[in-house]
């Protein structure tokens, strides 16, 4: 049951009167109107973000204050009471509902074979819709997560594509490098650093990977893939800006702090007869963050 | 009968249902506005978003920038980035609309979260409203997802880094991760499909689903009617408040304009996401202090705090990001969505609840909720470990380990204090800042006497007490003008001789009807001041 008109009327013995509230409402609407005019002028004059924001604010808030005050001070507030109707139906109503429903359901259960056929055709139609998704939304991963464009003898180039020679990097310097032909590629990026040679701790099997102290590591963080681009010379560490993993440059970029689980893969380098840096071979493992098939 | 009513009624039969709608009652409590803020921010998002679509170019195709922002002229940028610059600098009102859109997104999600906390801590999700809670959780997830997608559209350095992390997170899903990532992002990261794809999902798919779910959310609410806080005259079987028309409609309609106005002020005056300072996203460039919008903070914090455990089993890897970024949100949202059912299993409570609980009256739930919330708050702050380390000049290591400890230590502490605080205050009607009201009566012989409103003890099963018609006070909020003339006053509880029964000697004050009145605020001493005595719930005081 809702409120009867009499009840409503009981609470609103005549209109609510308040001169001061009326004044507030009138002022608000007026101010809003003026602000809208000012907004129009601002647009006319070519616009200005701060003025636009301010005038729009005043125009909207004017209407807001006016309307809320109207609703609060110039109309009956009650409180009114409304009874809740029973949501739950009676047993008879429920039974009647189920009986009506049953008319159709029995049609389905009576003709089992037809029902199954309908299910089959609907299901097949639904399934086949997945096909365009799987086929067209993206290529299958295949080996694109395992392989980079680093091949034996690939020259290292700068982001603008120019080859990097031994003279390009001072001791203590850092460069971002790519395999020639793939400058800017997100997956191939490596950091090239040149710490002072003596302190490098070479891992077994990597003795020849850092000619003249040039070290190249994949720049894709093994945590979540951000570029590991901040080189802290003092500590010889590479910092990932995303979640602050630290990799020790001198010991094969092993993670020494933060959530990164694995060292940055190292790219074996060589210096060719013209003094250009080249890769001895590709990476010996997939670069970047982990995934199910990576072992 | 007005002609319009006749005309419409003969065609649609509007009068019957229309009257119900016009007379629908809305409880008058500030916390009910939280959901409204969310709804109104969403409307602002629709308006500003449509405006943005007119100028935004969802393409990662590279062009040379020739626009009006001088520092970037001549640089290679994507069309998405360039068009966002164009919106910001050349389109009239473009920057305001763009910033309003972004602010509205942040306010939208914040309002949803606070709204949800209100529902949780007052038990409004209990039977019969479990389904609406689930819909609400879905809405929150969609809002967060769409916020992330929109944030990614301008293709700037910071958001691009966010997409990179998102890709790695999808990649980390066991078994299907790499396939899922390649399908969702259109191949290996970065690729040209991300921006156009995110765009369609952001402006069409997710908003469409949100609108559908909102309709369900509000539809269920109208069907089941509002919950209300317990109080005099408020029972499990009625709703007490203001009527839909005109009071509520005016107030709510006006409140939309207030919300939109505040968002306009933020959009015009408070800079957000100045992408021209960040630059175009380039996969090998980094920026310092990368931080997402606030609602992604807890995930970022979790990613930072998680130790670097990477499991390789039987030739397969479970990457470390799986735990904080897939498992944690998965478990979080599943438990959140299932909560009404979990609680029902636990309390074995099958009754209908239209009356809210005050949080203190359910110490177990409140303490649990506060503890869990504090866990996420700690995670949120953990997303600024680097900033904190810098500004307090401590080592990152120290900050990280502090958070790793805090995230497990803070929740139990919060639990303990919340639980005991609830215990101590529960059953005290109007504990907190509002005191029990005093009714001042003028007797027939011209003498004044005071009567204290009864302490309210919620006993849901038997609480449908018909109140004595004469006096029915709700120590109230807003005023009702007529009551002032009727000599009904309320003061804060300050004297001790309050033992009179509420029905004593108040004959002249018959109000008839529903008998519920608000206490005038403009009366001396009315409203809430000073400390009153608190009464404990009988028999429930010390447990
Ligand atoms: C759940 C609702 C929505 C949320 C949370 C949301 C959030 C966002 C955010 C945070 C941005 C980034 C703004 C920036 O700083 O550049 C954005 C951009 C954008 N949004 Fe939305 N949005 C929503 C709905 C919509 C709708 C319904 C539309 C259109 C019909 C839309 C159209 C756009 C467009 C075109 C952009 C790109 C332009 C730009 O980045 O400035 N959004 N959105
Ligand atoms: S992406 Fe490098 S630390 Fe997370």
Short mmCIF file of C-alpha atoms in Angstrom, two decimals, chain A residues 6-294:
data_model
loop_
_atom_site.label_atom_id
_atom_site.label_comp_id
_atom_site.label_asym_id
_atom_site.label_seq_id
_atom_site.Cartn_x
_atom_site.Cartn_y
_atom_site.Cartn_z
CA UNK A 6 -5.17 12.31 2.39
CA UNK A 7 -2.08 11.23 4.19
CA UNK A 8 0.05 13.22 1.86
CA UNK A 9 -2.14 16.18 2.39
CA UNK A 10 -1.99 15.77 6.09
CA UNK A 11 1.66 16.52 6.03
CA UNK A 12 1.49 19.28 3.56
CA UNK A 13 -1.09 21.51 5.07
CA UNK A 14 -0.87 24.01 2.31
CA UNK A 15 2.26 24.98 0.45
CA UNK A 16 5.43 25.46 2.42
CA UNK A 17 6.22 29.12 2.69
CA UNK A 18 9.63 30.60 3.20
CA UNK A 19 10.57 33.94 1.76
CA UNK A 20 14.26 33.48 2.52
CA UNK A 21 14.36 30.10 0.80
CA UNK A 22 12.65 31.60 -2.21
CA UNK A 23 15.29 34.27 -2.34
CA UNK A 24 18.07 31.69 -2.23
CA UNK A 25 16.49 29.71 -5.04
CA UNK A 26 15.92 32.78 -7.18
CA UNK A 27 19.46 34.03 -6.64
CA UNK A 28 20.93 30.63 -7.51
CA UNK A 29 19.07 30.39 -10.78
CA UNK A 30 19.95 33.95 -11.64
CA UNK A 31 23.64 33.45 -10.88
CA UNK A 32 23.58 30.29 -12.96
CA UNK A 33 22.07 32.16 -15.88
CA UNK A 34 24.67 34.90 -15.66
CA UNK A 35 27.47 32.34 -15.56
CA UNK A 36 26.06 30.66 -18.65
CA UNK A 37 26.08 34.00 -20.44
CA UNK A 38 29.68 34.50 -19.34
CA UNK A 39 30.49 30.99 -20.60
CA UNK A 40 29.02 31.88 -23.95
CA UNK A 41 31.13 35.02 -24.11
CA UNK A 42 34.22 33.00 -23.23
CA UNK A 43 33.56 30.57 -26.07
CA UNK A 44 32.90 33.50 -28.38
CA UNK A 45 36.22 35.00 -27.47
CA UNK A 46 38.09 31.82 -28.29
CA UNK A 47 37.89 29.95 -25.01
CA UNK A 48 40.09 29.68 -21.96
CA UNK A 49 40.12 26.48 -19.87
CA UNK A 50 40.13 28.02 -16.38
CA UNK A 51 37.35 30.47 -17.21
CA UNK A 52 35.32 27.79 -18.94
CA UNK A 53 35.66 25.50 -15.94
CA UNK A 54 34.75 28.24 -13.51
CA UNK A 55 31.71 29.48 -15.42
CA UNK A 56 30.49 25.97 -16.10
CA UNK A 57 30.93 25.24 -12.40
CA UNK A 58 28.90 28.28 -11.38
CA UNK A 59 26.24 27.60 -14.00
CA UNK A 60 25.76 24.00 -12.92
CA UNK A 61 26.09 24.56 -9.19
CA UNK A 62 23.65 27.46 -9.43
CA UNK A 63 20.99 25.19 -10.86
CA UNK A 64 22.01 22.55 -8.31
CA UNK A 65 21.78 24.77 -5.24
CA UNK A 66 18.54 26.30 -6.47
CA UNK A 67 16.84 23.00 -7.16
CA UNK A 68 18.06 21.27 -4.02
CA UNK A 69 16.97 24.21 -1.87
CA UNK A 70 13.61 24.22 -3.59
CA UNK A 71 13.26 20.53 -2.89
CA UNK A 72 14.36 20.92 0.71
CA UNK A 73 12.69 24.10 1.87
CA UNK A 74 9.78 24.83 -0.41
CA UNK A 75 8.04 21.51 -0.78
CA UNK A 76 6.55 19.25 1.89
CA UNK A 77 9.18 17.04 3.43
CA UNK A 78 7.05 14.55 5.25
CA UNK A 79 8.38 12.24 6.47
CA UNK A 80 5.96 9.99 4.76
CA UNK A 81 5.51 6.33 5.32
CA UNK A 82 5.04 3.76 2.66
CA UNK A 83 4.21 0.20 3.51
CA UNK A 84 6.23 -2.44 1.77
CA UNK A 85 4.25 -4.82 -0.30
CA UNK A 86 4.91 -8.43 0.34
CA UNK A 87 7.44 -9.47 -2.32
CA UNK A 88 6.73 -13.13 -1.81
CA UNK A 89 3.79 -14.51 -3.77
CA UNK A 90 1.24 -16.85 -2.29
CA UNK A 91 1.56 -20.58 -2.77
CA UNK A 92 -1.36 -20.47 -5.19
CA UNK A 93 0.29 -17.74 -7.25
CA UNK A 94 3.52 -19.67 -7.38
CA UNK A 95 1.70 -22.81 -8.44
CA UNK A 96 -0.15 -20.94 -11.15
CA UNK A 97 3.12 -19.48 -12.38
CA UNK A 98 4.77 -22.86 -12.55
CA UNK A 99 1.77 -24.32 -14.31
CA UNK A 100 1.97 -21.64 -16.99
CA UNK A 101 5.66 -22.17 -17.32
CA UNK A 102 5.14 -25.89 -17.44
CA UNK A 103 3.10 -25.60 -20.64
CA UNK A 104 6.23 -24.71 -22.55
CA UNK A 105 8.65 -26.81 -20.56
CA UNK A 106 6.61 -29.92 -21.15
CA UNK A 107 6.80 -29.22 -24.86
CA UNK A 108 10.56 -29.39 -24.52
CA UNK A 109 10.67 -32.51 -22.39
CA UNK A 110 8.04 -34.35 -24.41
CA UNK A 111 10.00 -34.16 -27.64
CA UNK A 112 13.43 -35.09 -26.42
CA UNK A 113 14.95 -35.66 -29.82
CA UNK A 114 13.79 -32.31 -31.18
CA UNK A 115 15.03 -30.55 -28.07
CA UNK A 116 18.43 -32.13 -28.45
CA UNK A 117 18.56 -31.19 -32.10
CA UNK A 118 17.74 -27.60 -31.21
CA UNK A 119 20.49 -27.70 -28.60
CA UNK A 120 22.91 -29.12 -31.12
CA UNK A 121 22.26 -26.50 -33.76
CA UNK A 122 22.30 -23.62 -31.27
CA UNK A 123 25.46 -24.90 -29.66
CA UNK A 124 27.20 -25.38 -32.98
CA UNK A 125 26.21 -21.90 -34.07
CA UNK A 126 27.53 -20.46 -30.83
CA UNK A 127 30.77 -22.40 -31.03
CA UNK A 128 31.46 -21.44 -34.59
CA UNK A 129 31.22 -17.78 -33.58
CA UNK A 130 34.41 -18.32 -31.60
CA UNK A 131 36.21 -19.13 -34.80
CA UNK A 132 36.50 -15.61 -36.21
CA UNK A 133 37.74 -14.49 -32.81
CA UNK A 134 40.44 -17.07 -32.49
CA UNK A 135 41.40 -16.76 -36.13
CA UNK A 136 41.30 -13.00 -36.52
CA UNK A 137 41.75 -11.30 -33.19
CA UNK A 138 45.41 -12.07 -33.10
CA UNK A 139 48.04 -14.44 -34.43
CA UNK A 140 48.91 -17.48 -32.37
CA UNK A 141 51.99 -16.94 -30.21
CA UNK A 142 53.99 -19.69 -31.98
CA UNK A 143 57.61 -18.79 -31.26
CA UNK A 144 57.27 -15.03 -31.15
CA UNK A 145 57.75 -15.02 -27.40
CA UNK A 146 60.88 -17.15 -27.59
CA UNK A 147 62.67 -15.60 -30.52
CA UNK A 148 63.93 -12.08 -30.98
CA UNK A 149 65.40 -10.59 -34.12
CA UNK A 150 68.92 -10.99 -32.79
CA UNK A 151 70.76 -13.28 -35.19
CA UNK A 152 74.40 -14.21 -35.45
CA UNK A 153 76.42 -11.22 -36.60
CA UNK A 154 73.53 -8.74 -36.37
CA UNK A 155 74.94 -5.26 -36.03
CA UNK A 156 73.91 -3.15 -33.03
CA UNK A 157 72.20 0.07 -34.02
CA UNK A 158 70.95 3.09 -32.10
CA UNK A 159 67.21 3.93 -31.97
CA UNK A 160 67.68 6.09 -35.09
CA UNK A 161 69.22 3.13 -36.96
CA UNK A 162 72.86 4.17 -37.06
CA UNK A 163 75.35 1.40 -36.26
CA UNK A 164 77.21 1.52 -32.97
CA UNK A 165 80.98 1.43 -33.05
CA UNK A 166 83.46 0.89 -30.23
CA UNK A 167 84.01 4.60 -29.95
CA UNK A 168 80.39 5.49 -29.31
CA UNK A 169 80.39 4.76 -25.63
CA UNK A 170 82.58 6.22 -22.91
CA UNK A 171 83.41 4.07 -19.94
CA UNK A 172 80.39 4.44 -17.65
CA UNK A 173 78.01 5.22 -20.52
CA UNK A 174 74.72 3.61 -21.51
CA UNK A 175 72.96 3.23 -24.87
CA UNK A 176 69.80 1.53 -26.05
CA UNK A 177 70.51 -0.73 -29.00
CA UNK A 178 68.58 -2.82 -31.54
CA UNK A 179 69.50 -5.36 -34.18
CA UNK A 180 70.07 -3.66 -37.51
CA UNK A 181 66.79 -3.35 -39.41
CA UNK A 182 64.68 -3.46 -36.26
CA UNK A 183 65.43 -0.12 -34.62
CA UNK A 184 62.77 0.74 -32.08
CA UNK A 185 61.47 -2.83 -31.76
CA UNK A 186 59.99 -3.31 -28.31
CA UNK A 187 61.04 -6.89 -27.93
CA UNK A 188 64.62 -6.64 -29.24
CA UNK A 189 65.77 -3.67 -27.20
CA UNK A 190 68.99 -4.12 -25.25
CA UNK A 191 70.90 -1.85 -22.96
CA UNK A 192 74.52 -1.46 -23.83
CA UNK A 193 76.69 -0.45 -20.90
CA UNK A 194 80.40 -0.09 -20.55
CA UNK A 195 81.52 -0.31 -16.94
CA UNK A 196 85.18 -0.32 -16.20
CA UNK A 197 86.29 -3.68 -17.41
CA UNK A 198 88.22 -4.97 -14.43
CA UNK A 199 85.29 -5.43 -12.08
CA UNK A 200 83.14 -7.56 -14.37
CA UNK A 201 82.43 -10.95 -12.89
CA UNK A 202 82.02 -13.21 -15.89
CA UNK A 203 79.83 -16.23 -15.63
CA UNK A 204 81.28 -19.49 -16.87
CA UNK A 205 80.68 -19.81 -20.60
CA UNK A 206 80.34 -16.08 -21.07
CA UNK A 207 84.05 -15.26 -21.11
CA UNK A 208 84.01 -13.83 -24.63
CA UNK A 209 80.62 -12.06 -24.40
CA UNK A 210 81.87 -8.68 -23.28
CA UNK A 211 84.67 -7.52 -25.57
CA UNK A 212 86.44 -4.41 -24.27
CA UNK A 213 84.01 -4.28 -21.37
CA UNK A 214 80.91 -3.80 -23.50
CA UNK A 215 77.96 -5.54 -21.91
CA UNK A 216 74.56 -5.93 -23.56
CA UNK A 217 71.46 -7.05 -21.68
CA UNK A 218 67.89 -7.36 -22.78
CA UNK A 219 66.14 -4.18 -21.74
CA UNK A 220 62.80 -5.89 -21.16
CA UNK A 221 62.32 -6.39 -17.43
CA UNK A 222 61.89 -10.02 -16.45
CA UNK A 223 59.19 -8.95 -14.01
CA UNK A 224 56.44 -7.31 -16.05
CA UNK A 225 58.24 -6.09 -19.13
CA UNK A 226 59.01 -2.42 -18.49
CA UNK A 227 62.18 -1.05 -20.08
CA UNK A 228 65.02 -1.30 -17.56
CA UNK A 229 66.56 1.98 -18.45
CA UNK A 230 67.97 3.72 -15.40
CA UNK A 231 71.66 3.06 -15.02
CA UNK A 232 73.08 3.86 -11.64
CA UNK A 233 76.77 4.17 -12.32
CA UNK A 234 77.85 4.40 -8.72
CA UNK A 235 76.47 1.01 -7.77
CA UNK A 236 76.63 -0.45 -11.28
CA UNK A 237 72.99 -1.34 -11.15
CA UNK A 238 70.15 -1.11 -13.65
CA UNK A 239 66.87 0.04 -12.18
CA UNK A 240 63.43 -0.78 -13.52
CA UNK A 241 61.20 2.24 -12.94
CA UNK A 242 57.99 0.23 -12.70
CA UNK A 243 58.45 -1.77 -9.51
CA UNK A 244 62.05 -0.91 -8.66
CA UNK A 245 63.79 -4.13 -9.49
CA UNK A 246 67.57 -3.71 -9.42
CA UNK A 247 69.91 -5.71 -11.61
CA UNK A 248 73.62 -5.94 -10.96
CA UNK A 249 75.42 -5.11 -14.18
CA UNK A 250 78.71 -6.61 -13.07
CA UNK A 251 77.42 -10.08 -12.28
CA UNK A 252 75.32 -10.86 -15.34
CA UNK A 253 72.39 -8.57 -14.46
CA UNK A 254 71.18 -10.76 -11.63
CA UNK A 255 68.30 -9.19 -9.74
CA UNK A 256 69.45 -7.92 -6.36
CA UNK A 257 66.27 -6.19 -5.26
CA UNK A 258 62.59 -6.07 -6.07
CA UNK A 259 60.15 -8.46 -7.66
CA UNK A 260 62.08 -9.41 -10.79
CA UNK A 261 62.63 -13.17 -10.70
CA UNK A 262 65.39 -13.70 -13.27
CA UNK A 263 68.53 -11.99 -14.57
CA UNK A 264 68.20 -9.96 -17.75
CA UNK A 265 69.35 -12.25 -20.57
CA UNK A 266 72.78 -11.24 -21.85
CA UNK A 267 73.55 -10.76 -25.53
CA UNK A 268 76.99 -12.09 -26.54
CA UNK A 269 78.91 -9.34 -28.36
CA UNK A 270 81.82 -9.13 -30.72
CA UNK A 271 83.63 -6.25 -32.33
CA UNK A 272 84.08 -6.60 -36.07
CA UNK A 273 87.10 -5.49 -38.10
CA UNK A 274 85.53 -2.07 -38.76
CA UNK A 275 85.04 -1.49 -35.07
CA UNK A 276 81.25 -2.06 -35.10
CA UNK A 277 79.52 -3.98 -32.37
CA UNK A 278 77.75 -7.15 -33.44
CA UNK A 279 75.92 -10.00 -31.77
CA UNK A 280 77.84 -13.26 -31.65
CA UNK A 281 74.47 -15.00 -31.63
CA UNK A 282 70.91 -14.44 -30.47
CA UNK A 283 69.85 -14.65 -26.84
CA UNK A 284 70.26 -18.04 -25.22
CA UNK A 285 66.80 -17.77 -23.65
CA UNK A 286 63.50 -15.93 -24.12
CA UNK A 287 63.56 -12.31 -22.98
CA UNK A 288 61.06 -10.52 -20.81
CA UNK A 289 58.44 -11.66 -18.33
CA UNK A 290 57.51 -15.25 -17.70
CA UNK A 291 54.71 -17.26 -19.27
CA UNK A 292 53.35 -20.77 -19.04
CA UNK A 293 55.34 -22.35 -21.87
CA UNK A 294 58.65 -20.84 -20.74
#
